Amino acid sequence: MGAHNCESQGTRLVSLLVDDILALDAGGLTSSLTFAEQLKLKAILLTHQHYDHIRDVPAIAMTFYLSGATINVYSILPVYNALLTHLLNGELYPNFLERPQGNPIVKFTVIEPYKTEQIEGYSILAVPVNHCVPSVGYQITSADGKGIFYTGDAGPGLAHCWEYVSPQLLITEVTASNRFLEFGREKGHLTPSLLREELLSFQKIKGYLPEVIAVHMNPNLEAEIEAELAVVAKDLGSSITLAYEGRQLYL
Ligand SMILES: [Zn+2]
Ligand SMILES: [Zn+2]
């Protein structure tokens, strides 16, 4: 739904939809879906508390509130605390995390990293990643064994994740182009050359390379990122393509 880190008429903040019922991050959620589609959602998984990933939580909560329904949101504890303190705090917006009392609109469940959870028919595993605030990536495996891993925002050091996940499809952030390598290392983001190192470690640990889709691109750097990723893909003999708003994939 949203494939970028900046919003404009043609780009939305990061948000992915799995099988119409599971949303990964909520940057560009409500603006991408009709009300009927929003109400089909069974769960939202949030990777971290940054605004571009949680932006539409209040808006989706209002849709569900006005329809007399509730929505399940899952993430790590710091994300719950950030939502409660800064966003759904009763001042900026109604406290849908606690209201109505006893049956809140947003049913938030704290997810523990490294512990597989069964959510809406999927096996979900959260794995911590390196970013400037506490963040997790999610492996989502369907009942028939198809699996994706979504990194959320993550800098170098994904190698330890590869011990825990075995996706057919890797949806990874690539925020900036290679000339921003130091920025990536410092803030916890990837560039094509940093991703190359992570993919090499994946191949070493797992013995294969998954199909790779890049998300969370800075729109101003997208052409550069695309050209640099093409070089990495050719070098590794793998498929690496860019996500875009409205892109659909079938596993
Ligand atoms: Zn972030
Ligand atoms: Zn972000």
PDB file of C-alpha atoms and ligand atoms in Angstrom:
ATOM      1  CA  MET A   1       0.000   0.000   0.000  1.00  0.00           C
ATOM      2  CA  GLY A   2       2.796   2.376   0.945  1.00  0.00           C
ATOM      3  CA  ALA A   3       6.364   1.823  -0.228  1.00  0.00           C
ATOM      4  CA  HIS A   4       8.165   5.021   0.758  1.00  0.00           C
ATOM      5  CA  ASN A   5       9.442   7.047   3.682  1.00  0.00           C
ATOM      6  CA  CYS A   6       7.917  10.326   2.470  1.00  0.00           C
ATOM      7  CA  GLU A   7       4.376  11.045   1.461  1.00  0.00           C
ATOM      8  CA  SER A   8       3.171  12.889  -1.639  1.00  0.00           C
ATOM      9  CA  GLN A   9       0.414  12.548  -4.209  1.00  0.00           C
ATOM     10  CA  GLY A  10       2.209   9.563  -5.704  1.00  0.00           C
ATOM     11  CA  THR A  11       3.929   8.026  -2.678  1.00  0.00           C
ATOM     12  CA  ARG A  12       2.620   6.732   0.636  1.00  0.00           C
ATOM     13  CA  LEU A  13       4.233   5.935   3.952  1.00  0.00           C
ATOM     14  CA  VAL A  14       5.160   2.323   4.481  1.00  0.00           C
ATOM     15  CA  SER A  15       2.347  -0.199   4.908  1.00  0.00           C
ATOM     16  CA  LEU A  16       1.911  -3.708   3.482  1.00  0.00           C
ATOM     17  CA  LEU A  17      -1.202  -5.842   3.159  1.00  0.00           C
ATOM     18  CA  VAL A  18      -1.133  -9.648   3.407  1.00  0.00           C
ATOM     19  CA  ASP A  19      -4.116 -11.607   2.029  1.00  0.00           C
ATOM     20  CA  ASP A  20      -6.419  -8.588   2.614  1.00  0.00           C
ATOM     21  CA  ILE A  21      -6.568  -9.289   6.384  1.00  0.00           C
ATOM     22  CA  LEU A  22      -3.141  -8.576   7.852  1.00  0.00           C
ATOM     23  CA  ALA A  23      -1.430  -5.185   7.700  1.00  0.00           C
ATOM     24  CA  LEU A  24       2.286  -4.705   8.328  1.00  0.00           C
ATOM     25  CA  ASP A  25       2.892  -1.174   9.585  1.00  0.00           C
ATOM     26  CA  ALA A  26       0.310   1.557   9.281  1.00  0.00           C
ATOM     27  CA  GLY A  27       1.918   4.461   7.466  1.00  0.00           C
ATOM     28  CA  GLY A  28      -0.349   4.434   4.416  1.00  0.00           C
ATOM     29  CA  LEU A  29      -3.191   2.246   5.559  1.00  0.00           C
ATOM     30  CA  THR A  30      -6.431   4.199   5.536  1.00  0.00           C
ATOM     31  CA  SER A  31      -5.675   6.209   2.399  1.00  0.00           C
ATOM     32  CA  SER A  32      -5.027   2.957   0.499  1.00  0.00           C
ATOM     33  CA  LEU A  33      -8.215   1.096   1.444  1.00  0.00           C
ATOM     34  CA  THR A  34     -11.946   1.613   1.088  1.00  0.00           C
ATOM     35  CA  PHE A  35     -13.947   1.495   4.335  1.00  0.00           C
ATOM     36  CA  ALA A  36     -15.116  -2.029   3.402  1.00  0.00           C
ATOM     37  CA  GLU A  37     -11.480  -3.088   2.905  1.00  0.00           C
ATOM     38  CA  GLN A  38     -10.423  -1.458   6.177  1.00  0.00           C
ATOM     39  CA  LEU A  39     -13.099  -3.380   8.060  1.00  0.00           C
ATOM     40  CA  LYS A  40     -11.838  -6.659   6.560  1.00  0.00           C
ATOM     41  CA  LEU A  41      -8.565  -6.219   8.454  1.00  0.00           C
ATOM     42  CA  LYS A  42      -8.102  -8.734  11.252  1.00  0.00           C
ATOM     43  CA  ALA A  43      -4.765  -7.543  12.601  1.00  0.00           C
ATOM     44  CA  ILE A  44      -2.090  -4.879  12.263  1.00  0.00           C
ATOM     45  CA  LEU A  45       1.546  -5.663  13.105  1.00  0.00           C
ATOM     46  CA  LEU A  46       3.719  -2.647  13.880  1.00  0.00           C
ATOM     47  CA  THR A  47       7.520  -2.840  13.623  1.00  0.00           C
ATOM     48  CA  HIS A  48       8.365   0.262  15.658  1.00  0.00           C
ATOM     49  CA  GLN A  49       7.068   3.562  16.950  1.00  0.00           C
ATOM     50  CA  HIS A  50       8.268   5.964  14.251  1.00  0.00           C
ATOM     51  CA  TYR A  51       5.515   8.152  12.850  1.00  0.00           C
ATOM     52  CA  ASP A  52       5.837   6.910   9.264  1.00  0.00           C
ATOM     53  CA  HIS A  53       4.932   3.398  10.519  1.00  0.00           C
ATOM     54  CA  ILE A  54       2.095   4.145  12.955  1.00  0.00           C
ATOM     55  CA  ARG A  55       0.541   7.223  11.385  1.00  0.00           C
ATOM     56  CA  ASP A  56      -2.812   5.635  10.428  1.00  0.00           C
ATOM     57  CA  VAL A  57      -3.503   3.808  13.701  1.00  0.00           C
ATOM     58  CA  PRO A  58      -5.794   6.617  14.966  1.00  0.00           C
ATOM     59  CA  ALA A  59      -7.597   6.825  11.612  1.00  0.00           C
ATOM     60  CA  ILE A  60      -8.214   3.079  11.377  1.00  0.00           C
ATOM     61  CA  ALA A  61      -9.356   3.097  15.009  1.00  0.00           C
ATOM     62  CA  MET A  62     -11.961   5.738  14.172  1.00  0.00           C
ATOM     63  CA  THR A  63     -13.238   3.656  11.225  1.00  0.00           C
ATOM     64  CA  PHE A  64     -13.671   0.653  13.500  1.00  0.00           C
ATOM     65  CA  TYR A  65     -15.195   2.753  16.297  1.00  0.00           C
ATOM     66  CA  LEU A  66     -17.830   4.212  13.989  1.00  0.00           C
ATOM     67  CA  SER A  67     -18.631   0.709  12.736  1.00  0.00           C
ATOM     68  CA  GLY A  68     -18.989  -0.713  16.229  1.00  0.00           C
ATOM     69  CA  ALA A  69     -16.040  -3.054  15.700  1.00  0.00           C
ATOM     70  CA  THR A  70     -12.593  -3.558  17.232  1.00  0.00           C
ATOM     71  CA  ILE A  71      -9.175  -4.012  15.625  1.00  0.00           C
ATOM     72  CA  ASN A  72      -6.244  -6.110  16.859  1.00  0.00           C
ATOM     73  CA  VAL A  73      -2.851  -4.424  16.902  1.00  0.00           C
ATOM     74  CA  TYR A  74       0.362  -6.257  17.769  1.00  0.00           C
ATOM     75  CA  SER A  75       3.821  -4.942  18.523  1.00  0.00           C
ATOM     76  CA  ILE A  76       6.564  -4.690  21.125  1.00  0.00           C
ATOM     77  CA  LEU A  77       5.977  -2.863  24.418  1.00  0.00           C
ATOM     78  CA  PRO A  78       7.778   0.414  23.481  1.00  0.00           C
ATOM     79  CA  VAL A  79       5.304   0.875  20.619  1.00  0.00           C
ATOM     80  CA  TYR A  80       2.354   0.453  22.965  1.00  0.00           C
ATOM     81  CA  ASN A  81       3.862   2.998  25.342  1.00  0.00           C
ATOM     82  CA  ALA A  82       4.514   5.489  22.540  1.00  0.00           C
ATOM     83  CA  LEU A  83       0.947   5.191  21.196  1.00  0.00           C
ATOM     84  CA  LEU A  84      -0.522   5.581  24.669  1.00  0.00           C
ATOM     85  CA  THR A  85       1.691   8.518  25.635  1.00  0.00           C
ATOM     86  CA  HIS A  86       1.847  10.513  22.432  1.00  0.00           C
ATOM     87  CA  LEU A  87      -0.929   9.594  20.016  1.00  0.00           C
ATOM     88  CA  LEU A  88      -4.001   7.846  21.452  1.00  0.00           C
ATOM     89  CA  ASN A  89      -3.579   9.772  24.680  1.00  0.00           C
ATOM     90  CA  GLY A  90      -6.977  11.423  24.987  1.00  0.00           C
ATOM     91  CA  GLU A  91      -5.555  14.791  23.923  1.00  0.00           C
ATOM     92  CA  LEU A  92      -4.216  14.343  20.433  1.00  0.00           C
ATOM     93  CA  TYR A  93      -6.936  11.754  19.783  1.00  0.00           C
ATOM     94  CA  PRO A  94      -9.341   9.592  21.803  1.00  0.00           C
ATOM     95  CA  ASN A  95      -7.710   6.907  23.902  1.00  0.00           C
ATOM     96  CA  PHE A  96      -8.896   3.993  21.789  1.00  0.00           C
ATOM     97  CA  LEU A  97      -6.335   1.745  23.527  1.00  0.00           C
ATOM     98  CA  GLU A  98      -8.384   1.847  26.745  1.00  0.00           C
ATOM     99  CA  ARG A  99     -11.836   3.027  25.643  1.00  0.00           C
ATOM    100  CA  PRO A 100     -14.609   2.061  25.740  1.00  0.00           C
ATOM    101  CA  GLN A 101     -13.633   0.597  29.088  1.00  0.00           C
ATOM    102  CA  GLY A 102     -13.592  -3.192  29.059  1.00  0.00           C
ATOM    103  CA  ASN A 103     -13.840  -3.418  25.266  1.00  0.00           C
ATOM    104  CA  PRO A 104     -11.378  -0.936  23.722  1.00  0.00           C
ATOM    105  CA  ILE A 105     -11.487  -0.271  19.988  1.00  0.00           C
ATOM    106  CA  VAL A 106      -7.775  -1.027  19.604  1.00  0.00           C
ATOM    107  CA  LYS A 107      -7.012  -4.387  21.175  1.00  0.00           C
ATOM    108  CA  PHE A 108      -3.265  -4.125  21.622  1.00  0.00           C
ATOM    109  CA  THR A 109      -1.265  -7.279  22.282  1.00  0.00           C
ATOM    110  CA  VAL A 110       2.390  -7.017  23.253  1.00  0.00           C
ATOM    111  CA  ILE A 111       4.508  -9.398  21.197  1.00  0.00           C
ATOM    112  CA  GLU A 112       7.631 -10.936  22.626  1.00  0.00           C
ATOM    113  CA  PRO A 113      10.554 -11.267  20.236  1.00  0.00           C
ATOM    114  CA  TYR A 114      11.748 -14.790  19.370  1.00  0.00           C
ATOM    115  CA  LYS A 115       8.429 -16.334  20.408  1.00  0.00           C
ATOM    116  CA  THR A 116       6.231 -17.658  17.597  1.00  0.00           C
ATOM    117  CA  GLU A 117       2.626 -16.521  17.920  1.00  0.00           C
ATOM    118  CA  GLN A 118      -0.419 -17.829  16.076  1.00  0.00           C
ATOM    119  CA  ILE A 119      -2.312 -14.825  14.763  1.00  0.00           C
ATOM    120  CA  GLU A 120      -5.302 -15.148  12.443  1.00  0.00           C
ATOM    121  CA  GLY A 121      -4.036 -18.436  11.022  1.00  0.00           C
ATOM    122  CA  TYR A 122      -0.450 -17.270  10.524  1.00  0.00           C
ATOM    123  CA  SER A 123       2.686 -18.147  12.466  1.00  0.00           C
ATOM    124  CA  ILE A 124       4.237 -14.818  13.370  1.00  0.00           C
ATOM    125  CA  LEU A 125       7.776 -14.427  14.647  1.00  0.00           C
ATOM    126  CA  ALA A 126       9.147 -11.038  15.707  1.00  0.00           C
ATOM    127  CA  VAL A 127      12.929 -10.656  15.534  1.00  0.00           C
ATOM    128  CA  PRO A 128      14.743  -7.537  16.855  1.00  0.00           C
ATOM    129  CA  VAL A 129      16.609  -5.458  14.260  1.00  0.00           C
ATOM    130  CA  ASN A 130      19.066  -2.562  14.530  1.00  0.00           C
ATOM    131  CA  HIS A 131      17.377   0.827  14.312  1.00  0.00           C
ATOM    132  CA  CYS A 132      17.539   4.048  16.333  1.00  0.00           C
ATOM    133  CA  VAL A 133      14.501   3.016  18.437  1.00  0.00           C
ATOM    134  CA  PRO A 134      13.470  -0.507  19.525  1.00  0.00           C
ATOM    135  CA  SER A 135      12.321  -2.295  16.360  1.00  0.00           C
ATOM    136  CA  VAL A 136      11.428  -5.755  15.154  1.00  0.00           C
ATOM    137  CA  GLY A 137      11.083  -7.451  11.809  1.00  0.00           C
ATOM    138  CA  TYR A 138       8.342 -10.024  11.289  1.00  0.00           C
ATOM    139  CA  GLN A 139       8.375 -13.440   9.697  1.00  0.00           C
ATOM    140  CA  ILE A 140       4.857 -14.333   8.588  1.00  0.00           C
ATOM    141  CA  THR A 141       4.217 -17.927   7.604  1.00  0.00           C
ATOM    142  CA  SER A 142       0.876 -19.090   6.254  1.00  0.00           C
ATOM    143  CA  ALA A 143      -0.747 -22.439   7.066  1.00  0.00           C
ATOM    144  CA  ASP A 144       0.534 -23.881   3.770  1.00  0.00           C
ATOM    145  CA  GLY A 145       4.127 -22.967   4.650  1.00  0.00           C
ATOM    146  CA  LYS A 146       4.625 -19.854   2.528  1.00  0.00           C
ATOM    147  CA  GLY A 147       6.733 -17.315   4.359  1.00  0.00           C
ATOM    148  CA  ILE A 148       7.858 -13.718   4.116  1.00  0.00           C
ATOM    149  CA  PHE A 149      10.183 -11.706   6.300  1.00  0.00           C
ATOM    150  CA  TYR A 150       9.635  -7.968   6.554  1.00  0.00           C
ATOM    151  CA  THR A 151      12.499  -6.063   8.156  1.00  0.00           C
ATOM    152  CA  GLY A 152      10.678  -2.833   9.026  1.00  0.00           C
ATOM    153  CA  ASP A 153      13.322  -0.112   9.418  1.00  0.00           C
ATOM    154  CA  ALA A 154      16.637  -1.839   9.959  1.00  0.00           C
ATOM    155  CA  GLY A 155      20.305  -1.044   9.642  1.00  0.00           C
ATOM    156  CA  PRO A 156      23.282  -3.346   9.176  1.00  0.00           C
ATOM    157  CA  GLY A 157      23.422  -6.447  11.371  1.00  0.00           C
ATOM    158  CA  LEU A 158      20.526  -8.540  10.093  1.00  0.00           C
ATOM    159  CA  ALA A 159      22.743 -11.645  10.164  1.00  0.00           C
ATOM    160  CA  HIS A 160      21.428 -12.700  13.560  1.00  0.00           C
ATOM    161  CA  CYS A 161      17.862 -12.617  12.138  1.00  0.00           C
ATOM    162  CA  TRP A 162      18.787 -15.131   9.480  1.00  0.00           C
ATOM    163  CA  GLU A 163      19.310 -17.745  12.194  1.00  0.00           C
ATOM    164  CA  TYR A 164      15.590 -17.539  12.995  1.00  0.00           C
ATOM    165  CA  VAL A 165      13.816 -17.027   9.682  1.00  0.00           C
ATOM    166  CA  SER A 166      13.563 -18.852   6.334  1.00  0.00           C
ATOM    167  CA  PRO A 167      11.426 -16.699   4.040  1.00  0.00           C
ATOM    168  CA  GLN A 168      10.767 -17.273   0.351  1.00  0.00           C
ATOM    169  CA  LEU A 169      10.288 -13.538   0.027  1.00  0.00           C
ATOM    170  CA  LEU A 170      12.325 -10.887   1.841  1.00  0.00           C
ATOM    171  CA  ILE A 171      10.761  -7.448   2.033  1.00  0.00           C
ATOM    172  CA  THR A 172      13.562  -5.228   3.221  1.00  0.00           C
ATOM    173  CA  GLU A 173      13.981  -1.567   3.723  1.00  0.00           C
ATOM    174  CA  VAL A 174      16.443   0.247   1.460  1.00  0.00           C
ATOM    175  CA  THR A 175      16.035   3.851   2.529  1.00  0.00           C
ATOM    176  CA  ALA A 176      18.918   5.562   0.790  1.00  0.00           C
ATOM    177  CA  SER A 177      21.530   5.175  -1.941  1.00  0.00           C
ATOM    178  CA  ASN A 178      25.136   4.150  -1.437  1.00  0.00           C
ATOM    179  CA  ARG A 179      26.445   7.658  -0.867  1.00  0.00           C
ATOM    180  CA  PHE A 180      24.446   7.676   2.383  1.00  0.00           C
ATOM    181  CA  LEU A 181      26.248   4.643   3.773  1.00  0.00           C
ATOM    182  CA  GLU A 182      27.398   6.443   6.927  1.00  0.00           C
ATOM    183  CA  PHE A 183      23.883   7.761   7.552  1.00  0.00           C
ATOM    184  CA  GLY A 184      22.607   4.194   7.222  1.00  0.00           C
ATOM    185  CA  ARG A 185      25.143   2.837   9.690  1.00  0.00           C
ATOM    186  CA  GLU A 186      24.466   5.644  12.148  1.00  0.00           C
ATOM    187  CA  LYS A 187      20.640   5.772  12.040  1.00  0.00           C
ATOM    188  CA  GLY A 188      19.927   2.131  11.300  1.00  0.00           C
ATOM    189  CA  HIS A 189      18.928   2.039   7.641  1.00  0.00           C
ATOM    190  CA  LEU A 190      20.145   0.122   4.589  1.00  0.00           C
ATOM    191  CA  THR A 191      21.651   1.208   1.297  1.00  0.00           C
ATOM    192  CA  PRO A 192      22.132  -1.180  -1.662  1.00  0.00           C
ATOM    193  CA  SER A 193      25.750  -1.869  -0.677  1.00  0.00           C
ATOM    194  CA  LEU A 194      24.769  -2.510   2.949  1.00  0.00           C
ATOM    195  CA  LEU A 195      21.960  -4.812   1.773  1.00  0.00           C
ATOM    196  CA  ARG A 196      24.495  -6.710  -0.335  1.00  0.00           C
ATOM    197  CA  GLU A 197      26.447  -7.596   2.815  1.00  0.00           C
ATOM    198  CA  GLU A 198      23.259  -8.741   4.567  1.00  0.00           C
ATOM    199  CA  LEU A 199      22.279 -10.913   1.592  1.00  0.00           C
ATOM    200  CA  LEU A 200      25.738 -12.469   1.485  1.00  0.00           C
ATOM    201  CA  SER A 201      25.370 -13.402   5.148  1.00  0.00           C
ATOM    202  CA  PHE A 202      21.886 -14.771   4.426  1.00  0.00           C
ATOM    203  CA  GLN A 203      23.289 -16.964   1.664  1.00  0.00           C
ATOM    204  CA  LYS A 204      26.123 -18.168   3.881  1.00  0.00           C
ATOM    205  CA  ILE A 205      23.803 -19.054   6.764  1.00  0.00           C
ATOM    206  CA  LYS A 206      20.788 -20.385   4.838  1.00  0.00           C
ATOM    207  CA  GLY A 207      22.361 -21.748   1.647  1.00  0.00           C
ATOM    208  CA  TYR A 208      19.967 -19.880  -0.646  1.00  0.00           C
ATOM    209  CA  LEU A 209      18.792 -16.378  -1.515  1.00  0.00           C
ATOM    210  CA  PRO A 210      15.127 -15.380  -1.301  1.00  0.00           C
ATOM    211  CA  GLU A 211      13.404 -13.091  -3.755  1.00  0.00           C
ATOM    212  CA  VAL A 212      13.980  -9.559  -2.446  1.00  0.00           C
ATOM    213  CA  ILE A 213      11.695  -6.541  -2.579  1.00  0.00           C
ATOM    214  CA  ALA A 214      12.894  -3.141  -1.383  1.00  0.00           C
ATOM    215  CA  VAL A 215      10.578  -0.753   0.472  1.00  0.00           C
ATOM    216  CA  HIS A 216      10.819   2.511   2.462  1.00  0.00           C
ATOM    217  CA  MET A 217      12.765   4.265  -0.276  1.00  0.00           C
ATOM    218  CA  ASN A 218      13.418   7.984  -0.091  1.00  0.00           C
ATOM    219  CA  PRO A 219      11.534   9.036  -3.260  1.00  0.00           C
ATOM    220  CA  ASN A 220      14.235  11.575  -4.147  1.00  0.00           C
ATOM    221  CA  LEU A 221      16.868   8.828  -4.185  1.00  0.00           C
ATOM    222  CA  GLU A 222      14.749   6.147  -5.805  1.00  0.00           C
ATOM    223  CA  ALA A 223      16.358   6.186  -9.265  1.00  0.00           C
ATOM    224  CA  GLU A 224      19.809   5.934  -7.680  1.00  0.00           C
ATOM    225  CA  ILE A 225      18.684   3.145  -5.346  1.00  0.00           C
ATOM    226  CA  GLU A 226      17.136   1.215  -8.237  1.00  0.00           C
ATOM    227  CA  ALA A 227      20.293   1.420 -10.355  1.00  0.00           C
ATOM    228  CA  GLU A 228      22.490   0.383  -7.415  1.00  0.00           C
ATOM    229  CA  LEU A 229      20.197  -2.523  -6.506  1.00  0.00           C
ATOM    230  CA  ALA A 230      20.357  -3.754 -10.109  1.00  0.00           C
ATOM    231  CA  VAL A 231      24.126  -4.014  -9.746  1.00  0.00           C
ATOM    232  CA  VAL A 232      23.761  -5.975  -6.479  1.00  0.00           C
ATOM    233  CA  ALA A 233      21.150  -8.289  -8.035  1.00  0.00           C
ATOM    234  CA  LYS A 234      23.383  -9.017 -11.030  1.00  0.00           C
ATOM    235  CA  ASP A 235      26.387  -9.584  -8.794  1.00  0.00           C
ATOM    236  CA  LEU A 236      24.503 -12.055  -6.559  1.00  0.00           C
ATOM    237  CA  GLY A 237      22.440 -13.610  -9.357  1.00  0.00           C
ATOM    238  CA  SER A 238      19.250 -12.877  -7.442  1.00  0.00           C
ATOM    239  CA  SER A 239      16.003 -11.017  -7.920  1.00  0.00           C
ATOM    240  CA  ILE A 240      15.829  -7.610  -6.210  1.00  0.00           C
ATOM    241  CA  THR A 241      13.063  -5.232  -7.218  1.00  0.00           C
ATOM    242  CA  LEU A 242      11.433  -2.121  -5.821  1.00  0.00           C
ATOM    243  CA  ALA A 243       8.041  -2.041  -4.174  1.00  0.00           C
ATOM    244  CA  TYR A 244       5.597   0.608  -5.312  1.00  0.00           C
ATOM    245  CA  GLU A 245       2.136   1.676  -4.258  1.00  0.00           C
ATOM    246  CA  GLY A 246      -0.402  -0.817  -5.578  1.00  0.00           C
ATOM    247  CA  ARG A 247       2.130  -3.555  -6.372  1.00  0.00           C
ATOM    248  CA  GLN A 248       0.712  -7.049  -5.876  1.00  0.00           C
ATOM    249  CA  LEU A 249       2.649 -10.271  -5.431  1.00  0.00           C
ATOM    250  CA  TYR A 250       1.565 -13.878  -5.310  1.00  0.00           C
ATOM    251  CA  LEU A 251       3.646 -16.485  -3.509  1.00  0.00           C
TER     252      LEU A 251
HETATM  253 ZN    ZN B   1      12.151   4.190  11.772  1.00  0.00          ZN
HETATM  254 ZN    ZN B   2      10.512   4.563   8.636  1.00  0.00          ZN
END
